[in-house]
Amino acid sequence: MECLDEKLKGLSIARRSRPEEPTYLLHVALQPTSLLAVSCSNFTIHLHNKDTLNLVGEYQGHSGPLCGVTFAHSSPDLLYSGSADGTVRGWDVRRPGTESVQMFKSDPSHSYCSFDLSCSDTLLCAGTEQVNDEDSFLVFWDVRKPGGGLLGVYSESHSDDITQVCFHPRDKDRLASGSTDGLVNVFDLSRGAEEEALLATCNSDSSAGSVCWSGADYTQLLCLSHDEGLHLWDLGQLDTDEPLTIFSTSDARSLTPLADGGGVDYLVGGRWLEEAQKLLVVGGKNSGDLHLMECDDKGLRLLRNLEGGHSSTVRCFLWDATGEALVTGGEDAQLLLWKPGGEELTTGKRESMKSQSALRLKSRPHKKHGYQRQKKAT
């Protein structure tokens, strides 16, 4: 099999999709057989064919900014979305344009800024914005009982907006959460009550923006902060005297992995690539150029530059291992499919939308998450 480095070096634009209505593309999720789901800043969810990027459906129903989309693992026709409107909704992708088939809610004061679904498809968890300037909550539902009320609530582990919740890819009871309070917490939900369930707390020393599991056995955690910090921790060292930190920098923009000796302007996100056993981190330039990098104990190493695609900040990406393709979406309203040896059917770089429509876009300034607050002084 061709190694990942060679695949990435051969990437070029194969398909390009632009919506009729200008909108930021915020999150993207993959249904491996055929579909991509994209959350947009106008509160809608778009369904695209993953190979052609043709728009095949759209869902409306949320009344606030979306905080993510994810497909169910064992029932891939079910798509979930979370929103600041205080709901997590389930949609049947076989019936595009229809109402949601499931809805989960908690207290009316709760606005969600993160959510995730466990690998067993049994638990949903959402993280709230800070309520009454003091509390934030992790709320849980049993997916098998829509409308059945809350399964439980954790309320002591974070003190500000919970910007990310991320279930372990293999352990249905393992959950990581990140917050603008700077903390990244790891829980074993099988232990029940919050105090017993909390296994570890890692401090990012800044507002945590995104968290993802990585490493050969998914024992590592990558945290990217809102001010472009990058932290990689090894939770396999929890029961040893070895340090948890594999690599850490308070500002990834200060690193110089690029060929011209420069660095990126911002980080898009990270993803563990199981087949290649590598942690992929994507960074970008404000011009829209992208840089694919490998992250390990030595820092960031450039794998590939992707130029001529986006014309503005990129907000989301995913790697389709089956299709050997990279998908990217951003503030220029473009969804791009990059493949080895790809040859775009239509040419022309999308003009930036910012001058004509940014004022009416229902999206907050780019910090990879729409719900960032300045971290309180301590």
Short mmCIF file of C-alpha atoms in Angstrom, two decimals:
data_model
loop_
_atom_site.label_atom_id
_atom_site.label_comp_id
_atom_site.label_asym_id
_atom_site.label_seq_id
_atom_site.Cartn_x
_atom_site.Cartn_y
_atom_site.Cartn_z
CA MET A 1 0.00 0.00 0.00
CA GLU A 2 1.19 3.45 -0.89
CA CYS A 3 2.37 5.27 2.23
CA LEU A 4 0.46 8.25 3.55
CA ASP A 5 3.23 10.71 2.72
CA GLU A 6 3.03 9.75 -0.96
CA LYS A 7 -0.76 9.99 -0.97
CA LEU A 8 -0.69 13.44 0.59
CA LYS A 9 2.03 14.66 -1.77
CA GLY A 10 -0.18 13.73 -4.70
CA LEU A 11 -3.27 15.56 -3.44
CA SER A 12 -4.93 18.06 -5.74
CA ILE A 13 -8.46 19.40 -6.08
CA ALA A 14 -10.86 16.84 -7.57
CA ARG A 15 -14.20 18.51 -6.80
CA ARG A 16 -15.42 21.88 -5.58
CA SER A 17 -18.87 22.75 -4.22
CA ARG A 18 -20.29 26.20 -3.54
CA PRO A 19 -23.72 26.74 -1.97
CA GLU A 20 -26.17 29.13 -3.55
CA GLU A 21 -26.48 31.01 -0.26
CA PRO A 22 -23.20 32.39 1.11
CA THR A 23 -22.48 30.72 4.44
CA TYR A 24 -19.53 29.58 6.54
CA LEU A 25 -18.94 25.81 6.56
CA LEU A 26 -18.17 24.98 10.20
CA HIS A 27 -18.05 21.19 10.70
CA VAL A 28 -18.00 18.15 8.45
CA ALA A 29 -18.82 14.50 9.19
CA LEU A 30 -18.45 11.37 7.06
CA GLN A 31 -20.83 8.50 6.44
CA PRO A 32 -18.25 6.12 4.90
CA THR A 33 -20.58 4.61 2.33
CA SER A 34 -21.77 7.70 0.51
CA LEU A 35 -22.41 10.96 2.37
CA LEU A 36 -20.87 14.06 3.90
CA ALA A 37 -22.79 16.21 6.38
CA VAL A 38 -21.79 19.86 6.75
CA SER A 39 -23.01 22.30 9.40
CA CYS A 40 -23.37 25.88 8.23
CA SER A 41 -23.38 29.27 9.91
CA ASN A 42 -26.97 29.89 8.77
CA PHE A 43 -28.07 27.08 11.15
CA THR A 44 -28.70 24.57 8.32
CA ILE A 45 -27.12 21.15 7.65
CA HIS A 46 -26.16 20.18 4.10
CA LEU A 47 -25.85 16.62 2.82
CA HIS A 48 -23.40 16.02 -0.02
CA ASN A 49 -22.40 12.98 -2.05
CA LYS A 50 -18.91 12.26 -0.74
CA ASP A 51 -17.45 11.46 -4.17
CA THR A 52 -19.00 14.23 -6.30
CA LEU A 53 -19.81 16.80 -3.57
CA ASN A 54 -23.22 17.24 -5.20
CA LEU A 55 -25.77 18.62 -2.73
CA VAL A 56 -28.35 15.90 -2.08
CA GLY A 57 -30.30 17.39 0.81
CA GLU A 58 -30.64 20.03 3.49
CA TYR A 59 -32.05 20.09 7.00
CA GLN A 60 -33.54 23.07 8.79
CA GLY A 61 -34.82 23.11 12.33
CA HIS A 62 -32.15 24.59 14.58
CA SER A 63 -32.64 28.19 15.66
CA GLY A 64 -29.12 28.83 16.95
CA PRO A 65 -25.48 28.28 15.90
CA LEU A 66 -24.53 24.63 15.31
CA CYS A 67 -21.75 23.06 17.37
CA GLY A 68 -21.18 19.91 15.33
CA VAL A 69 -22.55 17.01 13.30
CA THR A 70 -21.85 13.29 13.58
CA PHE A 71 -23.25 10.10 12.07
CA ALA A 72 -24.28 7.16 14.22
CA HIS A 73 -21.79 4.30 13.98
CA SER A 74 -24.10 1.29 13.77
CA SER A 75 -27.03 3.13 12.14
CA PRO A 76 -25.34 5.34 9.52
CA ASP A 77 -28.70 6.61 8.25
CA LEU A 78 -28.99 8.58 11.48
CA LEU A 79 -27.24 11.95 11.70
CA TYR A 80 -26.96 14.00 14.90
CA SER A 81 -26.45 17.74 15.29
CA GLY A 82 -26.05 19.96 18.33
CA SER A 83 -26.87 23.64 18.68
CA ALA A 84 -26.79 26.66 20.94
CA ASP A 85 -30.59 26.56 20.73
CA GLY A 86 -30.43 23.96 23.51
CA THR A 87 -31.22 20.88 21.42
CA VAL A 88 -29.41 17.87 20.00
CA ARG A 89 -31.38 16.51 17.05
CA GLY A 90 -31.37 13.28 15.08
CA TRP A 91 -32.10 13.29 11.34
CA ASP A 92 -32.92 10.46 8.91
CA VAL A 93 -30.57 10.95 5.95
CA ARG A 94 -32.80 8.76 3.79
CA ARG A 95 -35.39 11.55 3.96
CA PRO A 96 -33.58 14.83 3.26
CA GLY A 97 -35.52 17.98 4.06
CA THR A 98 -37.78 16.36 6.65
CA GLU A 99 -38.18 17.25 10.31
CA SER A 100 -35.81 15.77 12.88
CA VAL A 101 -36.78 12.28 14.04
CA GLN A 102 -35.23 12.67 17.52
CA MET A 103 -34.69 15.60 19.86
CA PHE A 104 -32.82 15.78 23.17
CA LYS A 105 -33.03 18.74 25.58
CA SER A 106 -32.01 19.61 29.12
CA ASP A 107 -32.64 22.73 31.20
CA PRO A 108 -34.09 25.69 29.22
CA SER A 109 -31.11 27.81 30.35
CA HIS A 110 -28.65 25.48 28.58
CA SER A 111 -27.01 26.46 25.29
CA TYR A 112 -24.80 23.75 23.84
CA CYS A 113 -21.39 24.55 22.41
CA SER A 114 -20.24 20.92 21.99
CA PHE A 115 -21.65 17.41 21.76
CA ASP A 116 -20.65 13.87 20.82
CA LEU A 117 -22.01 10.34 20.47
CA SER A 118 -20.35 7.32 22.10
CA CYS A 119 -18.80 4.61 19.92
CA SER A 120 -21.55 2.21 21.05
CA ASP A 121 -24.29 4.66 19.95
CA THR A 122 -25.82 4.45 23.42
CA LEU A 123 -24.81 7.79 24.99
CA LEU A 124 -25.08 11.37 23.85
CA CYS A 125 -23.20 14.05 25.75
CA ALA A 126 -23.41 17.82 25.30
CA GLY A 127 -21.35 20.58 26.90
CA THR A 128 -23.03 23.85 27.78
CA GLU A 129 -22.05 27.46 27.73
CA GLN A 130 -21.49 29.01 31.14
CA VAL A 131 -24.80 29.61 32.91
CA ASN A 132 -25.29 32.62 35.19
CA ASP A 133 -21.57 33.47 34.98
CA GLU A 134 -20.65 30.55 37.22
CA ASP A 135 -21.70 27.06 36.11
CA SER A 136 -21.26 24.89 33.04
CA PHE A 137 -22.59 21.38 32.59
CA LEU A 138 -21.96 18.08 30.85
CA VAL A 139 -25.40 16.58 30.18
CA PHE A 140 -26.05 12.97 29.16
CA TRP A 141 -28.90 11.15 27.42
CA ASP A 142 -29.62 7.51 26.57
CA VAL A 143 -29.86 7.56 22.76
CA ARG A 144 -32.25 4.61 22.88
CA LYS A 145 -34.80 6.69 24.80
CA PRO A 146 -35.50 9.89 22.84
CA GLY A 147 -37.69 12.17 24.89
CA GLY A 148 -36.92 10.10 27.97
CA GLY A 149 -35.24 12.91 29.88
CA LEU A 150 -31.70 13.35 31.09
CA LEU A 151 -29.63 10.35 32.10
CA GLY A 152 -27.32 12.49 34.24
CA VAL A 153 -25.40 15.75 34.65
CA TYR A 154 -21.81 16.60 35.61
CA SER A 155 -21.49 20.11 37.02
CA GLU A 156 -18.26 20.40 39.02
CA SER A 157 -15.43 19.79 36.57
CA HIS A 158 -15.54 22.93 34.42
CA SER A 159 -16.20 26.57 35.30
CA ASP A 160 -16.63 28.06 31.81
CA ASP A 161 -17.97 27.18 28.34
CA ILE A 162 -17.37 23.50 27.49
CA THR A 163 -16.08 23.87 23.96
CA GLN A 164 -15.46 20.19 23.21
CA VAL A 165 -16.70 16.79 24.31
CA CYS A 166 -15.10 13.80 22.62
CA PHE A 167 -15.88 10.14 23.29
CA HIS A 168 -13.09 7.58 22.98
CA PRO A 169 -13.21 5.79 19.58
CA ARG A 170 -13.14 2.33 21.21
CA ASP A 171 -14.07 2.67 24.89
CA LYS A 172 -17.74 3.63 25.19
CA ASP A 173 -17.26 4.89 28.77
CA ARG A 174 -14.23 7.10 28.18
CA LEU A 175 -14.92 10.80 27.58
CA ALA A 176 -12.70 13.86 27.21
CA SER A 177 -13.94 17.43 27.62
CA GLY A 178 -12.26 20.79 27.02
CA SER A 179 -13.27 24.25 28.17
CA THR A 180 -12.43 27.92 27.98
CA ASP A 181 -11.39 27.53 31.64
CA GLY A 182 -8.21 25.94 30.22
CA LEU A 183 -8.89 22.45 31.56
CA VAL A 184 -9.14 19.19 29.63
CA ASN A 185 -10.81 16.49 31.71
CA VAL A 186 -10.96 12.74 31.14
CA PHE A 187 -13.78 10.65 32.61
CA ASP A 188 -14.58 6.97 33.01
CA LEU A 189 -18.37 7.10 32.93
CA SER A 190 -18.68 3.51 34.15
CA ARG A 191 -17.70 4.80 37.60
CA GLY A 192 -20.92 6.78 37.86
CA ALA A 193 -20.76 9.93 39.96
CA GLU A 194 -18.66 12.81 38.68
CA GLU A 195 -16.03 12.82 41.41
CA GLU A 196 -15.31 9.10 40.97
CA ALA A 197 -15.51 9.27 37.17
CA LEU A 198 -12.89 12.02 36.79
CA LEU A 199 -9.64 10.23 35.90
CA ALA A 200 -7.37 13.10 34.92
CA THR A 201 -7.23 16.85 34.46
CA CYS A 202 -4.75 18.38 32.03
CA ASN A 203 -4.17 22.14 31.96
CA SER A 204 -3.73 23.79 28.57
CA ASP A 205 -2.92 27.12 30.26
CA SER A 206 -5.32 28.73 27.81
CA SER A 207 -8.82 28.43 26.39
CA ALA A 208 -9.19 24.88 25.02
CA GLY A 209 -10.74 24.88 21.56
CA SER A 210 -10.64 21.29 20.31
CA VAL A 211 -9.68 17.88 21.69
CA CYS A 212 -9.11 14.59 19.86
CA TRP A 213 -7.95 11.11 20.81
CA SER A 214 -4.79 9.83 19.14
CA GLY A 215 -2.03 7.26 19.41
CA ALA A 216 -1.81 3.57 18.59
CA ASP A 217 -4.30 2.60 21.31
CA TYR A 218 -5.94 6.03 21.48
CA THR A 219 -4.25 6.68 24.82
CA GLN A 220 -3.09 10.15 23.77
CA LEU A 221 -4.99 13.44 23.71
CA LEU A 222 -4.36 16.35 21.39
CA CYS A 223 -5.61 19.75 22.55
CA LEU A 224 -5.61 22.86 20.38
CA SER A 225 -6.31 26.15 22.13
CA HIS A 226 -8.18 29.17 20.83
CA ASP A 227 -4.93 31.16 20.71
CA GLU A 228 -3.20 28.48 18.61
CA GLY A 229 -1.53 26.54 21.41
CA LEU A 230 -0.91 22.83 20.83
CA HIS A 231 -0.59 20.17 23.55
CA LEU A 232 -0.14 16.41 23.15
CA TRP A 233 -0.55 14.30 26.29
CA ASP A 234 -0.04 10.57 26.92
CA LEU A 235 -2.71 9.30 29.30
CA GLY A 236 -0.98 5.93 29.29
CA GLN A 237 1.44 7.50 31.80
CA LEU A 238 -1.27 8.29 34.36
CA ASP A 239 -0.24 5.42 36.64
CA THR A 240 3.50 6.01 36.24
CA ASP A 241 5.98 8.65 37.34
CA GLU A 242 6.59 9.69 33.71
CA PRO A 243 5.36 13.10 32.54
CA LEU A 244 2.10 13.21 30.58
CA THR A 245 3.29 15.82 28.10
CA ILE A 246 4.64 14.47 24.81
CA PHE A 247 4.87 17.85 23.11
CA SER A 248 3.58 21.31 23.99
CA THR A 249 3.77 24.82 22.60
CA SER A 250 1.81 27.85 23.74
CA ASP A 251 1.78 29.20 20.18
CA ALA A 252 2.06 26.88 17.17
CA ARG A 253 2.46 29.95 14.96
CA SER A 254 5.98 30.31 16.38
CA LEU A 255 7.00 26.93 14.95
CA THR A 256 8.58 26.97 11.51
CA PRO A 257 7.72 23.73 9.70
CA LEU A 258 7.03 25.36 6.32
CA ALA A 259 9.43 25.19 3.42
CA ASP A 260 10.00 28.96 3.41
CA GLY A 261 10.99 28.85 7.07
CA GLY A 262 7.70 30.33 8.19
CA GLY A 263 4.75 29.12 10.21
CA VAL A 264 0.97 28.87 9.94
CA ASP A 265 -1.47 31.65 10.85
CA TYR A 266 -3.89 29.31 12.63
CA LEU A 267 -4.66 25.65 13.32
CA VAL A 268 -7.75 24.03 11.82
CA GLY A 269 -7.68 20.79 13.83
CA GLY A 270 -6.13 17.38 14.30
CA ARG A 271 -7.07 13.79 13.49
CA TRP A 272 -5.46 10.43 14.21
CA LEU A 273 -5.02 8.44 10.98
CA GLU A 274 -5.39 4.82 12.02
CA GLU A 275 -4.05 3.25 8.82
CA ALA A 276 -0.86 5.33 8.82
CA GLN A 277 -0.51 5.47 12.62
CA LYS A 278 0.12 9.21 12.41
CA LEU A 279 -1.40 12.29 13.99
CA LEU A 280 -2.37 14.73 11.25
CA VAL A 281 -2.61 18.41 12.17
CA VAL A 282 -3.92 20.88 9.60
CA GLY A 283 -2.88 24.53 9.73
CA GLY A 284 -3.64 27.39 7.42
CA LYS A 285 -2.74 30.82 6.14
CA ASN A 286 -5.28 33.64 6.16
CA SER A 287 -5.07 33.58 2.36
CA GLY A 288 -6.73 30.14 2.33
CA ASP A 289 -3.63 28.02 1.75
CA LEU A 290 -3.47 24.84 3.84
CA HIS A 291 -0.55 22.97 5.36
CA LEU A 292 -0.78 19.31 6.37
CA MET A 293 1.59 18.40 9.20
CA GLU A 294 2.49 15.38 11.28
CA CYS A 295 2.59 15.91 15.05
CA ASP A 296 4.73 13.83 17.42
CA ASP A 297 7.16 14.30 20.31
CA LYS A 298 9.40 16.41 18.08
CA GLY A 299 6.67 18.89 17.19
CA LEU A 300 5.21 19.55 13.75
CA ARG A 301 6.65 18.24 10.47
CA LEU A 302 5.34 19.47 7.13
CA LEU A 303 3.82 16.78 4.91
CA ARG A 304 2.13 18.80 2.17
CA ASN A 305 1.10 22.32 1.15
CA LEU A 306 -2.32 22.71 -0.48
CA GLU A 307 -2.59 25.94 -2.44
CA GLY A 308 -5.11 27.43 -4.82
CA GLY A 309 -8.15 25.95 -3.14
CA HIS A 310 -9.71 28.13 -0.48
CA SER A 311 -9.67 31.93 -0.50
CA SER A 312 -10.33 32.43 3.21
CA THR A 313 -10.02 30.75 6.60
CA VAL A 314 -10.65 26.98 6.63
CA ARG A 315 -12.85 25.82 9.50
CA CYS A 316 -13.10 22.03 9.12
CA PHE A 317 -11.52 18.98 7.50
CA LEU A 318 -11.65 15.20 7.49
CA TRP A 319 -9.66 12.36 5.95
CA ASP A 320 -11.68 9.71 4.13
CA ALA A 321 -9.44 6.65 4.47
CA THR A 322 -11.62 4.49 2.23
CA GLY A 323 -11.78 7.03 -0.56
CA GLU A 324 -8.20 8.21 0.10
CA ALA A 325 -9.42 11.79 0.02
CA LEU A 326 -9.21 14.96 2.08
CA VAL A 327 -12.32 17.11 2.52
CA THR A 328 -12.05 20.76 3.61
CA GLY A 329 -14.62 23.50 4.24
CA GLY A 330 -14.33 27.12 5.23
CA GLU A 331 -15.44 30.70 5.48
CA ASP A 332 -15.37 31.13 1.69
CA ALA A 333 -18.42 28.79 1.57
CA GLN A 334 -16.45 26.22 -0.39
CA LEU A 335 -16.38 22.48 0.20
CA LEU A 336 -13.34 20.95 -1.49
CA LEU A 337 -12.44 17.33 -2.24
CA TRP A 338 -8.70 16.70 -2.58
CA LYS A 339 -7.52 13.36 -4.05
CA PRO A 340 -4.19 11.97 -5.26
CA GLY A 341 -3.94 12.95 -8.89
CA GLY A 342 -7.24 14.81 -8.65
CA GLU A 343 -8.21 16.94 -11.61
CA GLU A 344 -10.84 19.57 -10.99
CA LEU A 345 -13.76 19.60 -13.40
CA THR A 346 -14.38 23.33 -13.02
CA THR A 347 -11.62 25.85 -12.54
CA GLY A 348 -11.41 29.22 -10.87
CA LYS A 349 -10.70 30.11 -7.29
CA ARG A 350 -13.65 31.26 -5.26
CA GLU A 351 -13.61 34.94 -4.39
CA SER A 352 -13.74 35.63 -0.70
CA MET A 353 -17.27 36.27 0.52
CA LYS A 354 -16.21 38.50 3.34
CA SER A 355 -16.63 41.86 1.62
CA GLN A 356 -20.12 41.18 0.35
CA SER A 357 -21.78 39.06 2.99
CA ALA A 358 -19.88 38.70 6.23
CA LEU A 359 -22.09 41.25 7.95
CA ARG A 360 -25.20 39.20 7.43
CA LEU A 361 -23.66 35.80 8.12
CA LYS A 362 -24.97 34.26 11.30
CA SER A 363 -21.52 33.39 12.60
CA ARG A 364 -19.16 34.77 15.16
CA PRO A 365 -15.51 35.61 14.48
CA HIS A 366 -13.16 32.76 13.70
CA LYS A 367 -11.75 31.02 16.73
CA LYS A 368 -12.69 27.55 15.48
CA HIS A 369 -15.61 27.72 17.85
CA GLY A 370 -18.39 30.22 17.94
CA TYR A 371 -18.71 30.39 21.68
CA GLN A 372 -15.34 31.58 22.90
CA ARG A 373 -15.13 34.07 25.70
CA GLN A 374 -11.98 35.69 26.90
CA LYS A 375 -10.53 33.63 29.70
CA LYS A 376 -11.09 35.35 33.01
CA ALA A 377 -8.12 36.84 34.78
CA THR A 378 -7.04 34.83 37.77
#
